[in-house]
Structure formats: C-alpha cells, structure tokens
PDB file of C-alpha atoms in Angstrom:
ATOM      1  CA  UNK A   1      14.765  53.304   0.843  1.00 50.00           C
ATOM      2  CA  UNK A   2      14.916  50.873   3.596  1.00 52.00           C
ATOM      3  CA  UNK A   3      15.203  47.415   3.878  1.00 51.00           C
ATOM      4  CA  UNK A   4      11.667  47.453   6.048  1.00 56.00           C
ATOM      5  CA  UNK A   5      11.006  49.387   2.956  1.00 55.00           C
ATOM      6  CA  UNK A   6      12.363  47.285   0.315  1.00 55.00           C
ATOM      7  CA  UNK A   7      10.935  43.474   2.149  1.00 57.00           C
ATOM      8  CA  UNK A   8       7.078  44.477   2.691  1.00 60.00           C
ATOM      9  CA  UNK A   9       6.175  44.751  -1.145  1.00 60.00           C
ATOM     10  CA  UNK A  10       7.831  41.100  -1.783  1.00 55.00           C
ATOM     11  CA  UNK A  11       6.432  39.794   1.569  1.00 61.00           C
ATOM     12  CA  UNK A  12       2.986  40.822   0.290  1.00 61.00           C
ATOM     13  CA  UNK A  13       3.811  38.973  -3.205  1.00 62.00           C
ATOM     14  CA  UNK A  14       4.937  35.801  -1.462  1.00 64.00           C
ATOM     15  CA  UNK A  15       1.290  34.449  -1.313  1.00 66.00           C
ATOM     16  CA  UNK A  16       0.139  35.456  -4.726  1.00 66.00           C
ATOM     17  CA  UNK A  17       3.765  33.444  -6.352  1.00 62.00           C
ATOM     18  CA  UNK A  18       2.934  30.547  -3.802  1.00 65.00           C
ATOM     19  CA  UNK A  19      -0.823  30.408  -5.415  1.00 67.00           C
ATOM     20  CA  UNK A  20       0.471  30.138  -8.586  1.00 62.00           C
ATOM     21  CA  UNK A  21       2.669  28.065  -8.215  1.00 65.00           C
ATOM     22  CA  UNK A  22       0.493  25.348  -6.604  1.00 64.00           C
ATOM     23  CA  UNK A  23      -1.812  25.897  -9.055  1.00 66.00           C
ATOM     24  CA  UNK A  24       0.527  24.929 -12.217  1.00 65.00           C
ATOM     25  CA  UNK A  25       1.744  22.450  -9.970  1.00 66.00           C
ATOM     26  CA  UNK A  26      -2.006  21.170 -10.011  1.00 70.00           C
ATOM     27  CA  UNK A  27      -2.207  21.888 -13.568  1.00 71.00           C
ATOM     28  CA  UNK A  28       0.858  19.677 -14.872  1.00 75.00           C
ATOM     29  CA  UNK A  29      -0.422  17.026 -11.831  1.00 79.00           C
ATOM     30  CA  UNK A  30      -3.918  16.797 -13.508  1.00 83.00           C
ATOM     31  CA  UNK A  31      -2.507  16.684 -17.120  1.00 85.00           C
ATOM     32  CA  UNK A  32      -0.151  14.157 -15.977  1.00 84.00           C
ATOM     33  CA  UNK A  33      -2.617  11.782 -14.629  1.00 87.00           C
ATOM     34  CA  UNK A  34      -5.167  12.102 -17.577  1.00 89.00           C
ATOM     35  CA  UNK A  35      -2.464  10.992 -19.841  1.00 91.00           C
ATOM     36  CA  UNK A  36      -1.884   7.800 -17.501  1.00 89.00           C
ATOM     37  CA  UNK A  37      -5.459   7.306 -17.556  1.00 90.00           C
ATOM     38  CA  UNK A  38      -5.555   6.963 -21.671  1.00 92.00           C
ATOM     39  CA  UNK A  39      -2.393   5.091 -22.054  1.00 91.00           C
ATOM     40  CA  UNK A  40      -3.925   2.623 -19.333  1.00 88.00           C
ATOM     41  CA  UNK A  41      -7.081   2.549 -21.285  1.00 91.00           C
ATOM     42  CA  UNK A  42      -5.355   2.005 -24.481  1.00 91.00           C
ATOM     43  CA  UNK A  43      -3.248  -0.910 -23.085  1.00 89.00           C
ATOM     44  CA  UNK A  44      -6.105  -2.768 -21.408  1.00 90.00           C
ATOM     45  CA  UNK A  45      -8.448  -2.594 -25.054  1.00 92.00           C
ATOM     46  CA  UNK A  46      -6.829  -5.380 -26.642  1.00 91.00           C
ATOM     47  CA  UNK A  47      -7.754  -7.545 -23.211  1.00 90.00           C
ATOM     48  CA  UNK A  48     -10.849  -6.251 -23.075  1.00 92.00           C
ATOM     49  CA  UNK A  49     -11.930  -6.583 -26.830  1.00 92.00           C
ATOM     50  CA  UNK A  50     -10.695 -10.376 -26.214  1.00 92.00           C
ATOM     51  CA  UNK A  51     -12.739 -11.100 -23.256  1.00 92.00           C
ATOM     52  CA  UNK A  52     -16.035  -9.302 -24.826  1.00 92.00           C
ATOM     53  CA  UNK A  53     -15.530 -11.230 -28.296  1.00 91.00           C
ATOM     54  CA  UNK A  54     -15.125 -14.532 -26.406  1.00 91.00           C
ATOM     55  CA  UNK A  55     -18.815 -14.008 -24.804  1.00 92.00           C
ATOM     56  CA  UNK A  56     -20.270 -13.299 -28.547  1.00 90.00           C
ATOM     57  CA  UNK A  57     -22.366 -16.138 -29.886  1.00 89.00           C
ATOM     58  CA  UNK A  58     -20.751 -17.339 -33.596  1.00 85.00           C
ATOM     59  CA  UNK A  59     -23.039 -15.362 -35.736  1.00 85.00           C
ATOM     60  CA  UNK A  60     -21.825 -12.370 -33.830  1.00 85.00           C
ATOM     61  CA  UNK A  61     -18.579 -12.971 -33.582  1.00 84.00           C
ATOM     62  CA  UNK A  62     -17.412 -10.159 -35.820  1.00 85.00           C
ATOM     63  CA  UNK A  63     -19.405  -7.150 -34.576  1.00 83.00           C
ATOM     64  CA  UNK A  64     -17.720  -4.106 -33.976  1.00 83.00           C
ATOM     65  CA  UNK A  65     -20.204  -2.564 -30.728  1.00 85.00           C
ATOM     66  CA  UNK A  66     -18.256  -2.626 -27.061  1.00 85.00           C
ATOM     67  CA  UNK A  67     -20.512  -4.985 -25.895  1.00 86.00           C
ATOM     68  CA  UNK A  68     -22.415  -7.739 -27.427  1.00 83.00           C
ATOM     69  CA  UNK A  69     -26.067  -7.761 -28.366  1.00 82.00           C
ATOM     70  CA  UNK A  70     -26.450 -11.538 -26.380  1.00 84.00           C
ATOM     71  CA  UNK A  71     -24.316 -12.788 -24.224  1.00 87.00           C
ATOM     72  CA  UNK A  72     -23.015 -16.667 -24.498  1.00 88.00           C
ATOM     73  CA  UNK A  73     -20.464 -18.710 -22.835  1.00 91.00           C
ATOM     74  CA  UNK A  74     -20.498 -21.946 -25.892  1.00 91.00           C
ATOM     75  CA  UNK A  75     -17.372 -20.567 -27.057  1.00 91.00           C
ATOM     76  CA  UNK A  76     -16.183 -21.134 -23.508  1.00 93.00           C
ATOM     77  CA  UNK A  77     -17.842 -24.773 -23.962  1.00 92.00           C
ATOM     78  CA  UNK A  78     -16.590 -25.460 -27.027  1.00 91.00           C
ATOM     79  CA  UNK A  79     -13.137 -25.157 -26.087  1.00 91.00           C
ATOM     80  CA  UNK A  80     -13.504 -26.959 -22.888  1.00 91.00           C
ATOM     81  CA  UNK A  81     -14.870 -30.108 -24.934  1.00 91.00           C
ATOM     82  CA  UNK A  82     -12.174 -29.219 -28.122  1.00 90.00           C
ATOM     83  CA  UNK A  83      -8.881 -29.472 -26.460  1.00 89.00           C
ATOM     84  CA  UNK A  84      -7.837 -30.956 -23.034  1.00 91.00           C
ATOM     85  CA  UNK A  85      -7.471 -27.150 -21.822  1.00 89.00           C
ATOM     86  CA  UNK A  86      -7.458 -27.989 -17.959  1.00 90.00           C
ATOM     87  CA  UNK A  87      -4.821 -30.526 -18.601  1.00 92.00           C
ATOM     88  CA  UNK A  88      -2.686 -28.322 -20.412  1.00 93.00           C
ATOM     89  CA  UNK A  89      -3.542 -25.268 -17.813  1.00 92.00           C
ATOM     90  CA  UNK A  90      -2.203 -27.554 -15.165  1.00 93.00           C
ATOM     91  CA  UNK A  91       1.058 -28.666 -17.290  1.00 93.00           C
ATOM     92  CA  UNK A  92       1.413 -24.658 -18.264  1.00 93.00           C
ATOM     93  CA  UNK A  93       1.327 -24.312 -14.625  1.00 92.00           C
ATOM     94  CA  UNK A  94       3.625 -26.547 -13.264  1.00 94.00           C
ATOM     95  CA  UNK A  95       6.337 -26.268 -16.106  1.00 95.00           C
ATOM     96  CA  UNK A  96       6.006 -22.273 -15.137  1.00 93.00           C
ATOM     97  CA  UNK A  97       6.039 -22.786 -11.259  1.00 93.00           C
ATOM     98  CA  UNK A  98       9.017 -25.148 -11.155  1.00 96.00           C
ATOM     99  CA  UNK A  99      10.980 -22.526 -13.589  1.00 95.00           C
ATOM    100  CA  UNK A 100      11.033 -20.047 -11.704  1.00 94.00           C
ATOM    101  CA  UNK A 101      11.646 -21.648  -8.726  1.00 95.00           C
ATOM    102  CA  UNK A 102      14.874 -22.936 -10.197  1.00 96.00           C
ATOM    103  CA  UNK A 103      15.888 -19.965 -11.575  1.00 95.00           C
ATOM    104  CA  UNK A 104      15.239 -18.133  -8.601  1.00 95.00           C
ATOM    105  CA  UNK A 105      17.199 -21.025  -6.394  1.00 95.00           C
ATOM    106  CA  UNK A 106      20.354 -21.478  -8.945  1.00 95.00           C
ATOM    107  CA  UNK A 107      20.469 -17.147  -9.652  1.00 94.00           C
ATOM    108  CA  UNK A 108      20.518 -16.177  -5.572  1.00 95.00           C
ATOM    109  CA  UNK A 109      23.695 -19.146  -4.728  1.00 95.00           C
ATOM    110  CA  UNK A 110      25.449 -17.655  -8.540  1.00 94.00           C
ATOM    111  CA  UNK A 111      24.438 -14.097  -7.515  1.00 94.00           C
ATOM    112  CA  UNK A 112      25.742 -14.283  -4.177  1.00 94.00           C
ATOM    113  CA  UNK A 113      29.076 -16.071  -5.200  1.00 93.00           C
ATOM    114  CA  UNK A 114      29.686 -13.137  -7.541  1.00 92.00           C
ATOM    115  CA  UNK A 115      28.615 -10.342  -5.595  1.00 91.00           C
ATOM    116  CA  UNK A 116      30.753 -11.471  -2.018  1.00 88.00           C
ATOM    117  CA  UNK A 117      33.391 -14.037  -3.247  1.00 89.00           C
ATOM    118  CA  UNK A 118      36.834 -12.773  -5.441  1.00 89.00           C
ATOM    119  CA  UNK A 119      37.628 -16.167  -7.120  1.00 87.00           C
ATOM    120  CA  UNK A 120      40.546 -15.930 -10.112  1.00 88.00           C
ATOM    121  CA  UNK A 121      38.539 -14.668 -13.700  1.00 89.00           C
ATOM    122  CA  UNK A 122      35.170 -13.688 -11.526  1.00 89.00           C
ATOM    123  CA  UNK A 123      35.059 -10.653 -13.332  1.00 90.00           C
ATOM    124  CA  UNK A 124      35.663 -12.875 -17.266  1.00 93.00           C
ATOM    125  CA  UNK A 125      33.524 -15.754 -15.825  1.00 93.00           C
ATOM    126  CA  UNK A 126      30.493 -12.853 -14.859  1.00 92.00           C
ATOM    127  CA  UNK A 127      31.325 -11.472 -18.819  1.00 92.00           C
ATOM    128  CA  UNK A 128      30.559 -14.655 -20.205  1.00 92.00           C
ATOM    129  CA  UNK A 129      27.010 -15.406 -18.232  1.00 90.00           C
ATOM    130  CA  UNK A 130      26.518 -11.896 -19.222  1.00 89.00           C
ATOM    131  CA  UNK A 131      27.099 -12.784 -22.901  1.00 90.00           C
ATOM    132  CA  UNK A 132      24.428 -15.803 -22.911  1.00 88.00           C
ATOM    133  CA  UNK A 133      21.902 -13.058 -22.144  1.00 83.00           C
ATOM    134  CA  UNK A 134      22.252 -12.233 -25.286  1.00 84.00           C
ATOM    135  CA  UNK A 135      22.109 -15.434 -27.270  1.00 84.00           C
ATOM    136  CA  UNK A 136      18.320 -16.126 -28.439  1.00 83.00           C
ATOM    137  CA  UNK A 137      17.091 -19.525 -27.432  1.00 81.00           C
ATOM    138  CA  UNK A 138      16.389 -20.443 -30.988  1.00 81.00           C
ATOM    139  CA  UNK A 139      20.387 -20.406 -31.456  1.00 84.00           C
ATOM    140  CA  UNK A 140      20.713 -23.735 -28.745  1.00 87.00           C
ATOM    141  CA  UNK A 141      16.829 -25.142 -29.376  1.00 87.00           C
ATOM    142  CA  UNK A 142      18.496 -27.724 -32.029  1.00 88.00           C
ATOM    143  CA  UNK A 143      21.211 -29.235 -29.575  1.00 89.00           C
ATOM    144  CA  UNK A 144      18.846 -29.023 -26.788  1.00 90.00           C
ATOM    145  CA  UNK A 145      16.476 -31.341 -28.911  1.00 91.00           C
ATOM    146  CA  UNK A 146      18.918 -33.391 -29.660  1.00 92.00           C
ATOM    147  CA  UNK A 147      20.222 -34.104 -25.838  1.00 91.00           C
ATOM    148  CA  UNK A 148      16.314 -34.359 -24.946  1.00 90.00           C
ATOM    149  CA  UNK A 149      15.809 -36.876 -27.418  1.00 91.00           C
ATOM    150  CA  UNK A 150      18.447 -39.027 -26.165  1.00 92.00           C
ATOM    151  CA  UNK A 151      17.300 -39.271 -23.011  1.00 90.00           C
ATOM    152  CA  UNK A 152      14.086 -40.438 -24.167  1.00 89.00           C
ATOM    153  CA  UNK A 153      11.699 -37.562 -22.733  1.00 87.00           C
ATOM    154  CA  UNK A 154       9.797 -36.383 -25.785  1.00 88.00           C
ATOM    155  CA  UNK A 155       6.774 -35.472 -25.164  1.00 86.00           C
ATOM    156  CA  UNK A 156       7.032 -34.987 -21.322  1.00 88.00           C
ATOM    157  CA  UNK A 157       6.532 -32.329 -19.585  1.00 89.00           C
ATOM    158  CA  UNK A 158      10.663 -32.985 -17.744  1.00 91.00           C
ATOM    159  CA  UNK A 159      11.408 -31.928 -21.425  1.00 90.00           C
ATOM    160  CA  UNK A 160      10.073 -28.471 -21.086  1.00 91.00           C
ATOM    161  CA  UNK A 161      11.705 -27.847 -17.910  1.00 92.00           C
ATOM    162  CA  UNK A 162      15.325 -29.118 -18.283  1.00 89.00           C
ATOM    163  CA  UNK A 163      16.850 -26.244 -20.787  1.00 88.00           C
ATOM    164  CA  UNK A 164      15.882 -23.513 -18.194  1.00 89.00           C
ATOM    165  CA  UNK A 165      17.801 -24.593 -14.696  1.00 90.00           C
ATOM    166  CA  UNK A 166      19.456 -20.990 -14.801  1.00 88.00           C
ATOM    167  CA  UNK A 167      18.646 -18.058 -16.166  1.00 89.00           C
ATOM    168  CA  UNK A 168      21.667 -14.959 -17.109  1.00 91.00           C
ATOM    169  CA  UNK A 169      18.585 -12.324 -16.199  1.00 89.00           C
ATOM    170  CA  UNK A 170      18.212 -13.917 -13.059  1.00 92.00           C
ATOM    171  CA  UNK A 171      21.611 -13.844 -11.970  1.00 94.00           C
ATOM    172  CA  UNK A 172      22.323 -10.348 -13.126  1.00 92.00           C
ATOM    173  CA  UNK A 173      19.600  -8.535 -11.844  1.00 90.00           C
ATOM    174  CA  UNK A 174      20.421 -10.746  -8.358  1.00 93.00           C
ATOM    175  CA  UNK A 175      23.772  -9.839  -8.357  1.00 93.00           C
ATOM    176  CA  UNK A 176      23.311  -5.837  -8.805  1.00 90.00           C
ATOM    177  CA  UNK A 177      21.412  -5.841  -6.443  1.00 89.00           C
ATOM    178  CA  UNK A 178      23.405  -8.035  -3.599  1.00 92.00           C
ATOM    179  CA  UNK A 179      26.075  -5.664  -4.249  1.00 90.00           C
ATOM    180  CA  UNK A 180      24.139  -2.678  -3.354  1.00 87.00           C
ATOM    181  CA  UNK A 181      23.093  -4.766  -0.027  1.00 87.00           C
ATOM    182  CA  UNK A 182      24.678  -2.874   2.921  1.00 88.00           C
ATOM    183  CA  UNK A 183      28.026  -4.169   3.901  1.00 87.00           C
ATOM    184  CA  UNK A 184      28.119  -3.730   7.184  1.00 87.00           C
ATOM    185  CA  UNK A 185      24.967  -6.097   7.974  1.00 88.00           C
ATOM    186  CA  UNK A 186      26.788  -8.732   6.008  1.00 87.00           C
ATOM    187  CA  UNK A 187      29.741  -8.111   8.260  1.00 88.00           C
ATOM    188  CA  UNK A 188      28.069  -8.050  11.643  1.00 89.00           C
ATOM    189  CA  UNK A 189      26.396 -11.233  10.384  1.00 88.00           C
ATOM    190  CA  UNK A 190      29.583 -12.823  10.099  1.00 89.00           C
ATOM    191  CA  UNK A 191      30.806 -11.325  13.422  1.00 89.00           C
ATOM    192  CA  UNK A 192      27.837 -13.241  15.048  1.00 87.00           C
ATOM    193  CA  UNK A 193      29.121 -16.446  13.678  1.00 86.00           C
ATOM    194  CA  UNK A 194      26.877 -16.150  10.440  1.00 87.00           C
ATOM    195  CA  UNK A 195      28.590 -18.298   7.590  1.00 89.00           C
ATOM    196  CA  UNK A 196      27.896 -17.782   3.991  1.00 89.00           C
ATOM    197  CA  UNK A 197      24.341 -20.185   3.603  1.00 90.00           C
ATOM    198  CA  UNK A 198      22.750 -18.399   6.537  1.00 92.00           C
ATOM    199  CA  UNK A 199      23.850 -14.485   5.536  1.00 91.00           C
ATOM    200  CA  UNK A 200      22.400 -15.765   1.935  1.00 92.00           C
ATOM    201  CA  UNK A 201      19.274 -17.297   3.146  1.00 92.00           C
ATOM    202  CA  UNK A 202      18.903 -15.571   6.287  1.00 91.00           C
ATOM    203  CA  UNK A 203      19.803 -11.990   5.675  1.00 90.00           C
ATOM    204  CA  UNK A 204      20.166 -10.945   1.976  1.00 91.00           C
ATOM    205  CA  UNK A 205      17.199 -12.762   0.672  1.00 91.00           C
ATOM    206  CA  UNK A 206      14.278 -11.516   3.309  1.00 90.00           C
ATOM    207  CA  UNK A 207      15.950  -7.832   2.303  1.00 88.00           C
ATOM    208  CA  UNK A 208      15.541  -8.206  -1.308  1.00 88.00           C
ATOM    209  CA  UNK A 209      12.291 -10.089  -1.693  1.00 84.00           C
ATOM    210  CA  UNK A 210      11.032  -6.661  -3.622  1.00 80.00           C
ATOM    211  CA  UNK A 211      13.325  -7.966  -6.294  1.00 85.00           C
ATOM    212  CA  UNK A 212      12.789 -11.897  -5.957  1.00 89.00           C
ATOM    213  CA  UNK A 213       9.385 -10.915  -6.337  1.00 83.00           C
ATOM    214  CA  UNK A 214       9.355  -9.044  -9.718  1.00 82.00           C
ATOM    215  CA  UNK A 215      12.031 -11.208 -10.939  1.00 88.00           C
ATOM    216  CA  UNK A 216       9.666 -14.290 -10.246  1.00 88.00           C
ATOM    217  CA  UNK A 217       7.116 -12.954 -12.038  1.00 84.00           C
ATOM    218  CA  UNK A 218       8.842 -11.918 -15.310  1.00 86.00           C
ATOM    219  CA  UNK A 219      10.582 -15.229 -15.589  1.00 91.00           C
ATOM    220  CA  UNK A 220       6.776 -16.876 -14.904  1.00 90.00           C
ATOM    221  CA  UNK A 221       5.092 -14.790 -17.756  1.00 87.00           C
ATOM    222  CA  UNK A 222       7.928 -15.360 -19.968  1.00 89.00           C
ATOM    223  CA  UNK A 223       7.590 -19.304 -19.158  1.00 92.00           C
ATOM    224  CA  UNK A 224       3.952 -19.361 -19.526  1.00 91.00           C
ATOM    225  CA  UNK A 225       4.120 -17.495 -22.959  1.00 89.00           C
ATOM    226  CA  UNK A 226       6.736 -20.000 -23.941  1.00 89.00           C
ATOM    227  CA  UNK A 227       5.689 -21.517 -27.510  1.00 88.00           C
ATOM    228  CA  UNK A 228       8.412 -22.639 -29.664  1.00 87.00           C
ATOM    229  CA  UNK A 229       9.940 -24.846 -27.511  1.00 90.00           C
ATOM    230  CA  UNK A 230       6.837 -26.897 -26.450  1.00 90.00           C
ATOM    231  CA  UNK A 231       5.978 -26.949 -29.650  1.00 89.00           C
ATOM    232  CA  UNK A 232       9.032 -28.654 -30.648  1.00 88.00           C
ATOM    233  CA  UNK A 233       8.934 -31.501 -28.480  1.00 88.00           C
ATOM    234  CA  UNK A 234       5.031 -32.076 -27.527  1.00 84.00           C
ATOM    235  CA  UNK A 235       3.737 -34.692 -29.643  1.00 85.00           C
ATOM    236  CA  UNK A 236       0.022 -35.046 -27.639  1.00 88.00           C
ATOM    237  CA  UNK A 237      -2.230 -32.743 -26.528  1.00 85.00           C
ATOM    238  CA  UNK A 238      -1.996 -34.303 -22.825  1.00 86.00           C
ATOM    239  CA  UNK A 239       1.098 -33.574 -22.428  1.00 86.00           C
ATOM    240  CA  UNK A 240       1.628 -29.891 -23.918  1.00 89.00           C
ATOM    241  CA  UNK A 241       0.983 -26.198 -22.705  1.00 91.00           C
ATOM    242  CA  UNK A 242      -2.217 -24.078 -23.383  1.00 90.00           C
ATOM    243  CA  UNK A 243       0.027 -21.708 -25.546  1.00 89.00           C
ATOM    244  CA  UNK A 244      -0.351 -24.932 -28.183  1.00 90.00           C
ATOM    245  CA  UNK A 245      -3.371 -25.561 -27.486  1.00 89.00           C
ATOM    246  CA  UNK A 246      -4.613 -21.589 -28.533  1.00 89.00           C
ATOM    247  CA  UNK A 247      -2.524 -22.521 -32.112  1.00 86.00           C
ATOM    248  CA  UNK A 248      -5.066 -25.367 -32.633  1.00 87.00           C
ATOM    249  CA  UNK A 249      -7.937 -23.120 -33.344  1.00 87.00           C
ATOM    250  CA  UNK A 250      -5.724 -21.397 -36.070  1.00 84.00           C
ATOM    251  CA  UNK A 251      -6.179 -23.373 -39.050  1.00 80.00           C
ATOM    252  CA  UNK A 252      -5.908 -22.972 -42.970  1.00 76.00           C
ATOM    253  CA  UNK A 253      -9.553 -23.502 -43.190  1.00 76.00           C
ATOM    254  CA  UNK A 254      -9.943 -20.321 -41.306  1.00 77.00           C
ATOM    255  CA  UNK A 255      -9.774 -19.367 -37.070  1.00 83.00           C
ATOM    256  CA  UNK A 256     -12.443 -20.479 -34.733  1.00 87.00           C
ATOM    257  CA  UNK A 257     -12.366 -16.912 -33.241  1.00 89.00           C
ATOM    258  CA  UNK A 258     -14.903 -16.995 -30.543  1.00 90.00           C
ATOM    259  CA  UNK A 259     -12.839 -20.487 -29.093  1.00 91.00           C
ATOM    260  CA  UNK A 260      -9.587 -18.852 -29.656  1.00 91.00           C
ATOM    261  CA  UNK A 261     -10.709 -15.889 -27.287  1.00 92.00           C
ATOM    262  CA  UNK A 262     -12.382 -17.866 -25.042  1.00 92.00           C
ATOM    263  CA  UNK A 263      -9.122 -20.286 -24.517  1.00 91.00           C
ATOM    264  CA  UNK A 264      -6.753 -16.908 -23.932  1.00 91.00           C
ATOM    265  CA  UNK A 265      -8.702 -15.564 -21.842  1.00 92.00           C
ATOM    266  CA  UNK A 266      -8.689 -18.947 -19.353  1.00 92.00           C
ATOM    267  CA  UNK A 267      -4.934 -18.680 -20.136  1.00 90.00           C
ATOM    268  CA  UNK A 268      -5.091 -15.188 -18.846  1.00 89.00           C
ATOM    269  CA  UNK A 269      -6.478 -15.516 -15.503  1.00 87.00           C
ATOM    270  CA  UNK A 270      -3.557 -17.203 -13.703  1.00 84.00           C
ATOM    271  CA  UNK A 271      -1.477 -14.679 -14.970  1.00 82.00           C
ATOM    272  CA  UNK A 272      -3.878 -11.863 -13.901  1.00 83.00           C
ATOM    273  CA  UNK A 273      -3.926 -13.748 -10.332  1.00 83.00           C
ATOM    274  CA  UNK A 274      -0.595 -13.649  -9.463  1.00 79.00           C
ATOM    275  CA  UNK A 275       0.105 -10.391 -10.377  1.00 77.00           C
ATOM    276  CA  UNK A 276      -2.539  -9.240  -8.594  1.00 79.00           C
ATOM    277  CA  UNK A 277      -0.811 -11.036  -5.547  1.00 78.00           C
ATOM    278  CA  UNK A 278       2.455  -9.767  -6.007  1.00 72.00           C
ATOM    279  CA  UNK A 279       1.734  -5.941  -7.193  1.00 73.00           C
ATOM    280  CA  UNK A 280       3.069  -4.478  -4.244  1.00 73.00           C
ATOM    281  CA  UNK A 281       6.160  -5.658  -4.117  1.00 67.00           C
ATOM    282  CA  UNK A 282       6.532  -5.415  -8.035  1.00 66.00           C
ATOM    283  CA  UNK A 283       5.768  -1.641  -8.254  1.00 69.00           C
ATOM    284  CA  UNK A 284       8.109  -1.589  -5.108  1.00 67.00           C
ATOM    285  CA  UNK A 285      10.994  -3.081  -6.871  1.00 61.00           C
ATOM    286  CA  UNK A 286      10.761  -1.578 -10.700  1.00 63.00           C
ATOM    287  CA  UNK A 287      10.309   2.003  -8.817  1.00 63.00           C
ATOM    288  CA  UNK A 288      13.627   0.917  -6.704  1.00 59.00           C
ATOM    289  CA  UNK A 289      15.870  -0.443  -9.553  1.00 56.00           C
ATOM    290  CA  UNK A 290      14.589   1.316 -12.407  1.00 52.00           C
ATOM    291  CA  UNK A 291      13.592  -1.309 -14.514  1.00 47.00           C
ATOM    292  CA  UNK A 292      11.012   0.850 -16.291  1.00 42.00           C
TER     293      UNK A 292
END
C-alpha cells in the first residue's frame, strides 16, 4: 500500500475528528459557563434577599416570597431619622479613603526600597514585615488604645486612622511585583539621568497601576468593614463608622430587621461604586498575579 494510499482515508477523517472536537470543546465551554452562572447567582442571594427585605413594610418583614407583596421605603426613613447614618457614611468614608491612600503611599517607597536597594539584613528586615502579616490586629488593639488615649484622641475620627500608616499586604504584594518589573527600563531610566523618586513615581508606578488598583480596593473594603476597632474607641454616634451604627439596631429586646437592611444596604452602595469603577483593572490584575 502506498503512502497516497495510506494518507487519503485519514485526510477524509480529519474533518469528522475536528467536528468533534469543537463540539466537546463547546460542550465543556457551555457546562463551564452554566456553573459560573449558579455560583454567581448563589453569591449575589444574600445581597439581594437584603435589599428586597429592606423595601418590606414591618408587618412583612419576615415573608419568605422573592419579592414583596408592597413595596415601602420607612425602613429606609427610619434609619435615616434613628442614627446619624450620613454622618457616619461620610466618617466611614474618609477614615477608608485616607487608609488606603497611606498604605498605598508608605507600601510603593518600602516596596521599592526592597525590591531595587541591597541594604545589610534586607532579606531579615523583609522576614520580619512579612511576619506582622501574620499577627491579628486584636494582638496590638490594647497598646494601640493605650498610646491613643494618651494623646487625647478618643473618640475622633484621627484615632481610627493612626494604627494603619502601613500595611505588610501592601508592601508584599508591591514588592513581588516591582521585582518582576523589567530591568532594563529601570536601567535605561537611570541612563537618562532618572534617579530613584522619578523611576518610582514616573516609571514603575504608571506600569503597575493593575495592581495599585486591586490592592486599593481590598485594603478599602477591609477598612470600611472595620468594626472592632471603632468600636473600641468611638464614644458618640457623630463621630463613629456606619459598621457601628448597623450594631445599634441589634439589641437584646430583639433586631429592628427592616432598619438593619435598609442601613447595609446604604453602606453597600459606595462599595458597589467603586468597584464598579475599578473592575477593569481588578480582573486585570487578579488574572495577572494569581490572586484567585
């Protein structure tokens, strides 16, 4: 038999396995994106079963149909007119905003000095920031209480700001990634004249803003969720966050549900916001580093 011979029966066949193939390509596809589909469903319930119980008048609060018989917005009302919740939006907000900037500002100059400079014990010093990582913020709430309380700013909103200057997530996730920055921009930087502040500011940080960006919102979720903390030094519902605020409608007597849904869900929306701003670059950055 020839090799003309041998070549036309599997050139014939080529189509057929190239069908099939596309097809259980399609298959697994389809499969793969109706399971995405009920995961996403199944995470975005919860939010949804809190918006729709929040719009339930009080003698409904506790049906079980996915959407209400009547719509009302007095729970909305009533904790407008219970608790200073704009207020304590707007302190929520700038105790987050001013967090992150900070954390952002202090990680890039500590990421930066360990990813380009060799200083004696870089590599113990990195260890130990590493380290603090892992110490929960419960361990260093009782000295950090004590140092706020001698300064005298109880029940500010400084208070809430000055135990998070720098953050060890910040600088670590910074610093990976400076050091998989191309070296050879950082040196024809320099060979243009370039000195440390400007390759920093100038070059690395416009590169990596995939990362600033998902960084900045991770450390302004986990601000804005913060409770423990605020709720160790606010003494007045002026000056604390709206994560205190939700606590007051939890009270032995029983919760005010249809307030307490109606209050997270005005605590939701800035975060909802600002993710939606920033999506792009977030998927962009947890698909690049592998966060997920």
């Amino acid at each position: 038999m020839t090799t003309e011979a041998i070549s036309r029966p599997l050139a014939a066949a080529r189509p057929r396995l190239r069908r099939k193939t596309a097809e259980g390509v399609g298959i697994n596809s389809a499969a793969g994106h109706l399971v995405m589909v009920l995961l996403s469903l199944f995470c975005l319930f919860p939010v949804y079963w809190m918006v729709v119980t929040s719009l339930r008048p009080a003698n409904a609060i506790f049906e079980t149909s996915l959407w209400p018989s009547s719509v009302s917005l007095d729970n909305y009302a009533y904790a407008l007119n219970a608790i200073p919740i704009v207020g304590m939006l707007i302190n929520t907000f700038i105790v987050s905003i001013v967090v992150t900037v900070i954390q952002l500002f202090t990680g890039l100059l500590a990421a930066y000095a360990f990813a380009r400079w060799r200083f004696r014990f870089d590599k113990l010093v990195y260890t130990a920031v590493a380290l603090t990582w892992l110490v929960p913020f419960q361990v260093v709430m009782i000295p950090n209480y004590l140092l706020v309380a001698q300064m005298g700013l109880l029940d500010s909103v400084v208070a809430l700001i000055l135990p998070h200057f720098a953050s060890a997530l910040a600088i670590l996730l910074l610093a990976q990634s400076m050091r998989g920055f191309p070296k050879e921009v950082v040196e024809a930087a320099r060979m243009d004249g370039a000195r440390s502040w400007r390759i920093l500011w100038e070059v690395m940080t416009p590169n990596l803003r995939g990362t600033i960006a998902s960084l900045a919102i991770l450390i302004f979720i986990s601000t804005w969720n913060e409770y423990f903390w605020p709720l160790l030094l606010s003494r007045t519902a002026e000056n604390s966050v709206v994560q205190i605020g939700i606590q007051m409608f939890m009270t032995s007597e029983g919760n005010a549900w249809g307030p307490l849904m109606a209050a997270s869900t005005m605590a939701s929306l800035p975060i909802l916001i600002i993710y939606i701003v920033l999506q792009r670059q977030v998927v962009q950055s947890f698909m690049k580093s592998g966060i997920r």
